[in-house]
Amino acid sequence: MYNLVALPSHNLKSAKVFAAPTMQHSTTRGLQNTKRDLYWPAKEIHFQATHSMPPEKIEIFKSMESWAEKNLLKHLKPVEKSWQPQDFLPRAGSEGFYEQVKELIERAKELPDDYFVVLAGDMITEEALPTYQTIFNTLDGVRDETGVSLSPWAVWNRGWTAEENRHGDLLNKYLYLSGRVDMRQIEKTTQYLIGCGMDFKVENNPYNFFIYTSFQERATFISHGNTARLARKYGDNKLAHICTTIAADEKRHEIAYTMIVEKLFEIDPDTTVLALADMMRKKIAMPALLIYDGQDDNLFQNFSAVAQNLGVYTAKDYAENIEFFVGRWNVEGLTGLSSEGRRAQDFVCRLPSRIRRLEERAQEKANKAPTIRFSWIRYREVLV
């Protein structure tokens, strides 16, 4: 579902717009956990802001329900017309099953270790799906109040989750059959991540959340597209097909979330541009920021550095995404804003050029990085 590259933190006054590897107000319990009798998250986030949306804004999302039913739900596919993970994998019990598995293993041998680090990190992020639905259901004005609500927002959330669920399932089974990774270490990492939760910094605010998911879904579309490109380069066309198929799902979801924000700019431009500036200033917190395998406290930074080096998702991609959304939502052309809104508009419109300068520094740092051992690939070294 979600994966953005981690970039170094820089002092740009209020312009802290990157997925920085540092986790303020967080701790890694590490060995402390082994001394506890009770379960506790391996990493903690404190001082979270909540319920920042004024109560009267809830009515905006209530008023958008008919729009959402007409324009949002069409971006979900009926189950009977959807692909399933089994469509791409050897079918257990079928004639030729073992031969197909052997062919998959042989193709996987041509893929380098750093590719499997990225693929495993992407899969773990997708597998943390329960947290994404949980966060959606904390949002004021759009949450699923009963778990089976027929509100268009609730129907979208469950349908989106159901579609995304297939991504982790498919990549998980592929990695297992490939024989190239330590599945137990990967499974532990997934359990740690779900147990730690995620800090999107959206404050139960759907304005913030829908901006966040627009960026995330576009980033994931790009990321899976690049893993497909690399798989094809290494000669595994079937894996390339898997990654391309997942990327197509992410593209549909990107379109849907981008449309929501576009509608919010039409209905309530001042609040929306303030939310966009807010999400940029405090950094878009990555879903896998708290990723942990029981050993490496810097696992997210190391995984992101590998993705940067491979060109799966880079600082340049992030800069281009900022530029894309500023143009897509016509932020520069907004009118009728408050003085605070105009300041937010100016801040956001200046971001792309600032980010491009920092992208060059991030690339220089990546080129000087050392090698790191990853437990996911049985502690083999890769360049980060």
PDB file of C-alpha atoms in Angstrom, residues 147-290:
ATOM      1  CA  GLY A 147     -18.278  -1.682  11.213  1.00  0.00           C
ATOM      2  CA  VAL A 148     -20.958  -2.379   8.601  1.00  0.00           C
ATOM      3  CA  SER A 149     -22.117   1.168   7.871  1.00  0.00           C
ATOM      4  CA  LEU A 150     -23.524   1.885   4.409  1.00  0.00           C
ATOM      5  CA  SER A 151     -22.175   5.420   4.417  1.00  0.00           C
ATOM      6  CA  PRO A 152     -20.236   5.850   1.140  1.00  0.00           C
ATOM      7  CA  TRP A 153     -17.125   6.755   3.152  1.00  0.00           C
ATOM      8  CA  ALA A 154     -17.374   3.511   5.147  1.00  0.00           C
ATOM      9  CA  VAL A 155     -18.124   1.441   2.038  1.00  0.00           C
ATOM     10  CA  TRP A 156     -15.077   2.973   0.358  1.00  0.00           C
ATOM     11  CA  ASN A 157     -12.842   2.235   3.347  1.00  0.00           C
ATOM     12  CA  ARG A 158     -13.810  -1.433   3.513  1.00  0.00           C
ATOM     13  CA  GLY A 159     -13.650  -1.880  -0.260  1.00  0.00           C
ATOM     14  CA  TRP A 160     -10.279  -0.132  -0.493  1.00  0.00           C
ATOM     15  CA  THR A 161      -8.956  -2.302   2.338  1.00  0.00           C
ATOM     16  CA  ALA A 162     -10.247  -5.449   0.669  1.00  0.00           C
ATOM     17  CA  GLU A 163      -8.505  -4.578  -2.591  1.00  0.00           C
ATOM     18  CA  GLU A 164      -5.260  -3.682  -0.844  1.00  0.00           C
ATOM     19  CA  ASN A 165      -5.322  -6.913   1.163  1.00  0.00           C
ATOM     20  CA  ARG A 166      -4.485  -8.884  -1.972  1.00  0.00           C
ATOM     21  CA  HIS A 167      -1.196  -7.029  -2.456  1.00  0.00           C
ATOM     22  CA  GLY A 168       0.451  -8.306   0.713  1.00  0.00           C
ATOM     23  CA  ASP A 169      -0.968 -11.799   0.193  1.00  0.00           C
ATOM     24  CA  LEU A 170       0.470 -12.033  -3.315  1.00  0.00           C
ATOM     25  CA  LEU A 171       3.929 -10.688  -2.469  1.00  0.00           C
ATOM     26  CA  ASN A 172       4.086 -12.822   0.680  1.00  0.00           C
ATOM     27  CA  LYS A 173       3.442 -16.025  -1.237  1.00  0.00           C
ATOM     28  CA  TYR A 174       5.888 -15.087  -3.957  1.00  0.00           C
ATOM     29  CA  LEU A 175       8.654 -14.397  -1.428  1.00  0.00           C
ATOM     30  CA  TYR A 176       7.932 -17.661   0.366  1.00  0.00           C
ATOM     31  CA  LEU A 177       8.120 -19.707  -2.843  1.00  0.00           C
ATOM     32  CA  SER A 178      11.258 -17.921  -4.060  1.00  0.00           C
ATOM     33  CA  GLY A 179      13.385 -19.368  -1.258  1.00  0.00           C
ATOM     34  CA  ARG A 180      15.527 -16.225  -1.274  1.00  0.00           C
ATOM     35  CA  VAL A 181      14.431 -14.708   2.028  1.00  0.00           C
ATOM     36  CA  ASP A 182      14.093 -15.602   5.700  1.00  0.00           C
ATOM     37  CA  MET A 183      10.315 -15.677   5.999  1.00  0.00           C
ATOM     38  CA  ARG A 184      10.357 -15.964   9.774  1.00  0.00           C
ATOM     39  CA  GLN A 185      12.304 -12.733  10.117  1.00  0.00           C
ATOM     40  CA  ILE A 186       9.939 -11.055   7.674  1.00  0.00           C
ATOM     41  CA  GLU A 187       6.919 -12.360   9.581  1.00  0.00           C
ATOM     42  CA  LYS A 188       8.364 -11.072  12.851  1.00  0.00           C
ATOM     43  CA  THR A 189       8.871  -7.660  11.275  1.00  0.00           C
ATOM     44  CA  THR A 190       5.244  -7.571  10.151  1.00  0.00           C
ATOM     45  CA  GLN A 191       4.039  -8.446  13.641  1.00  0.00           C
ATOM     46  CA  TYR A 192       6.254  -5.754  15.166  1.00  0.00           C
ATOM     47  CA  LEU A 193       4.967  -3.139  12.720  1.00  0.00           C
ATOM     48  CA  ILE A 194       1.285  -3.890  13.275  1.00  0.00           C
ATOM     49  CA  GLY A 195       1.890  -3.960  17.008  1.00  0.00           C
ATOM     50  CA  CYS A 196       3.663  -0.592  16.964  1.00  0.00           C
ATOM     51  CA  GLY A 197       0.991   1.110  14.882  1.00  0.00           C
ATOM     52  CA  MET A 198       1.577   4.124  12.656  1.00  0.00           C
ATOM     53  CA  ASP A 199       1.741   7.845  13.250  1.00  0.00           C
ATOM     54  CA  PHE A 200       0.432   9.567  10.127  1.00  0.00           C
ATOM     55  CA  LYS A 201       0.115  12.890  12.000  1.00  0.00           C
ATOM     56  CA  VAL A 202      -3.340  13.404  10.490  1.00  0.00           C
ATOM     57  CA  GLU A 203      -4.962  14.260  13.850  1.00  0.00           C
ATOM     58  CA  ASN A 204      -8.282  12.442  13.150  1.00  0.00           C
ATOM     59  CA  ASN A 205      -8.694  15.055  10.428  1.00  0.00           C
ATOM     60  CA  PRO A 206      -9.963  13.827   7.031  1.00  0.00           C
ATOM     61  CA  TYR A 207      -8.536  16.896   5.252  1.00  0.00           C
ATOM     62  CA  ASN A 208      -5.074  15.818   6.387  1.00  0.00           C
ATOM     63  CA  PHE A 209      -5.714  12.117   5.794  1.00  0.00           C
ATOM     64  CA  PHE A 210      -6.931  12.445   2.214  1.00  0.00           C
ATOM     65  CA  ILE A 211      -3.928  14.624   1.359  1.00  0.00           C
ATOM     66  CA  TYR A 212      -1.713  11.989   2.967  1.00  0.00           C
ATOM     67  CA  THR A 213      -3.248   9.079   1.049  1.00  0.00           C
ATOM     68  CA  SER A 214      -3.075  10.975  -2.250  1.00  0.00           C
ATOM     69  CA  PHE A 215       0.683  11.235  -1.829  1.00  0.00           C
ATOM     70  CA  GLN A 216       1.037   7.682  -0.546  1.00  0.00           C
ATOM     71  CA  GLU A 217      -0.939   5.984  -3.277  1.00  0.00           C
ATOM     72  CA  ARG A 218       0.947   7.847  -5.992  1.00  0.00           C
ATOM     73  CA  ALA A 219       4.240   6.935  -4.354  1.00  0.00           C
ATOM     74  CA  THR A 220       3.235   3.286  -4.160  1.00  0.00           C
ATOM     75  CA  PHE A 221       2.152   3.309  -7.794  1.00  0.00           C
ATOM     76  CA  ILE A 222       5.610   4.582  -8.728  1.00  0.00           C
ATOM     77  CA  SER A 223       7.393   2.166  -6.400  1.00  0.00           C
ATOM     78  CA  HIS A 224       5.627  -0.962  -7.647  1.00  0.00           C
ATOM     79  CA  GLY A 225       6.065   0.232 -11.206  1.00  0.00           C
ATOM     80  CA  ASN A 226       9.805   0.440 -10.658  1.00  0.00           C
ATOM     81  CA  THR A 227      10.017  -2.997  -9.031  1.00  0.00           C
ATOM     82  CA  ALA A 228       8.235  -4.272 -12.145  1.00  0.00           C
ATOM     83  CA  ARG A 229      10.758  -2.517 -14.382  1.00  0.00           C
ATOM     84  CA  LEU A 230      13.687  -4.027 -12.486  1.00  0.00           C
ATOM     85  CA  ALA A 231      12.161  -7.525 -12.457  1.00  0.00           C
ATOM     86  CA  ARG A 232      11.827  -7.310 -16.220  1.00  0.00           C
ATOM     87  CA  LYS A 233      15.423  -6.108 -16.494  1.00  0.00           C
ATOM     88  CA  TYR A 234      16.579  -9.127 -14.471  1.00  0.00           C
ATOM     89  CA  GLY A 235      14.568 -11.498 -16.657  1.00  0.00           C
ATOM     90  CA  ASP A 236      11.606 -12.314 -14.379  1.00  0.00           C
ATOM     91  CA  ASN A 237       8.653 -11.270 -16.512  1.00  0.00           C
ATOM     92  CA  LYS A 238       6.137 -13.043 -14.292  1.00  0.00           C
ATOM     93  CA  LEU A 239       7.230 -11.084 -11.233  1.00  0.00           C
ATOM     94  CA  ALA A 240       7.151  -7.954 -13.376  1.00  0.00           C
ATOM     95  CA  HIS A 241       3.518  -8.775 -14.213  1.00  0.00           C
ATOM     96  CA  ILE A 242       2.739  -9.158 -10.493  1.00  0.00           C
ATOM     97  CA  CYS A 243       4.247  -5.777  -9.631  1.00  0.00           C
ATOM     98  CA  THR A 244       2.579  -4.055 -12.599  1.00  0.00           C
ATOM     99  CA  THR A 245      -0.794  -5.436 -11.545  1.00  0.00           C
ATOM    100  CA  ILE A 246      -0.369  -4.141  -7.994  1.00  0.00           C
ATOM    101  CA  ALA A 247       0.759  -0.771  -9.365  1.00  0.00           C
ATOM    102  CA  ALA A 248      -2.443  -0.540 -11.423  1.00  0.00           C
ATOM    103  CA  ASP A 249      -4.517  -0.944  -8.249  1.00  0.00           C
ATOM    104  CA  GLU A 250      -2.518   1.792  -6.559  1.00  0.00           C
ATOM    105  CA  LYS A 251      -3.090   4.084  -9.534  1.00  0.00           C
ATOM    106  CA  ARG A 252      -6.863   3.669  -9.247  1.00  0.00           C
ATOM    107  CA  HIS A 253      -6.676   4.457  -5.551  1.00  0.00           C
ATOM    108  CA  GLU A 254      -4.486   7.473  -6.209  1.00  0.00           C
ATOM    109  CA  ILE A 255      -7.058   8.813  -8.661  1.00  0.00           C
ATOM    110  CA  ALA A 256      -9.816   8.375  -6.081  1.00  0.00           C
ATOM    111  CA  TYR A 257      -8.015  10.110  -3.221  1.00  0.00           C
ATOM    112  CA  THR A 258      -6.794  12.883  -5.516  1.00  0.00           C
ATOM    113  CA  MET A 259     -10.408  13.507  -6.572  1.00  0.00           C
ATOM    114  CA  ILE A 260     -11.496  13.821  -2.933  1.00  0.00           C
ATOM    115  CA  VAL A 261      -8.891  16.508  -2.269  1.00  0.00           C
ATOM    116  CA  GLU A 262      -9.787  18.238  -5.527  1.00  0.00           C
ATOM    117  CA  LYS A 263     -13.422  18.377  -4.379  1.00  0.00           C
ATOM    118  CA  LEU A 264     -12.348  19.737  -0.992  1.00  0.00           C
ATOM    119  CA  PHE A 265     -10.405  22.504  -2.736  1.00  0.00           C
ATOM    120  CA  GLU A 266     -13.596  23.335  -4.657  1.00  0.00           C
ATOM    121  CA  ILE A 267     -15.846  23.345  -1.558  1.00  0.00           C
ATOM    122  CA  ASP A 268     -13.481  24.671   1.111  1.00  0.00           C
ATOM    123  CA  PRO A 269     -10.226  25.939  -0.433  1.00  0.00           C
ATOM    124  CA  ASP A 270      -8.995  27.808   2.630  1.00  0.00           C
ATOM    125  CA  THR A 271      -9.146  24.860   5.033  1.00  0.00           C
ATOM    126  CA  THR A 272      -7.766  22.511   2.391  1.00  0.00           C
ATOM    127  CA  VAL A 273      -4.704  24.596   1.538  1.00  0.00           C
ATOM    128  CA  LEU A 274      -4.014  25.032   5.263  1.00  0.00           C
ATOM    129  CA  ALA A 275      -4.199  21.241   5.666  1.00  0.00           C
ATOM    130  CA  LEU A 276      -1.844  20.732   2.719  1.00  0.00           C
ATOM    131  CA  ALA A 277       0.696  23.164   4.171  1.00  0.00           C
ATOM    132  CA  ASP A 278       0.324  21.544   7.589  1.00  0.00           C
ATOM    133  CA  MET A 279       1.082  18.073   6.233  1.00  0.00           C
ATOM    134  CA  MET A 280       4.108  19.416   4.395  1.00  0.00           C
ATOM    135  CA  ARG A 281       5.484  21.361   7.351  1.00  0.00           C
ATOM    136  CA  LYS A 282       5.360  18.557   9.868  1.00  0.00           C
ATOM    137  CA  LYS A 283       6.551  15.943   7.366  1.00  0.00           C
ATOM    138  CA  ILE A 284       4.464  13.158   5.902  1.00  0.00           C
ATOM    139  CA  ALA A 285       5.104  10.330   8.360  1.00  0.00           C
ATOM    140  CA  MET A 286       5.749   7.090   6.542  1.00  0.00           C
ATOM    141  CA  PRO A 287       3.672   3.969   7.336  1.00  0.00           C
ATOM    142  CA  ALA A 288       6.804   1.856   7.782  1.00  0.00           C
ATOM    143  CA  LEU A 289       8.610   4.430   9.927  1.00  0.00           C
ATOM    144  CA  LEU A 290       8.307   2.155  12.990  1.00  0.00           C
TER     145      LEU A 290
END
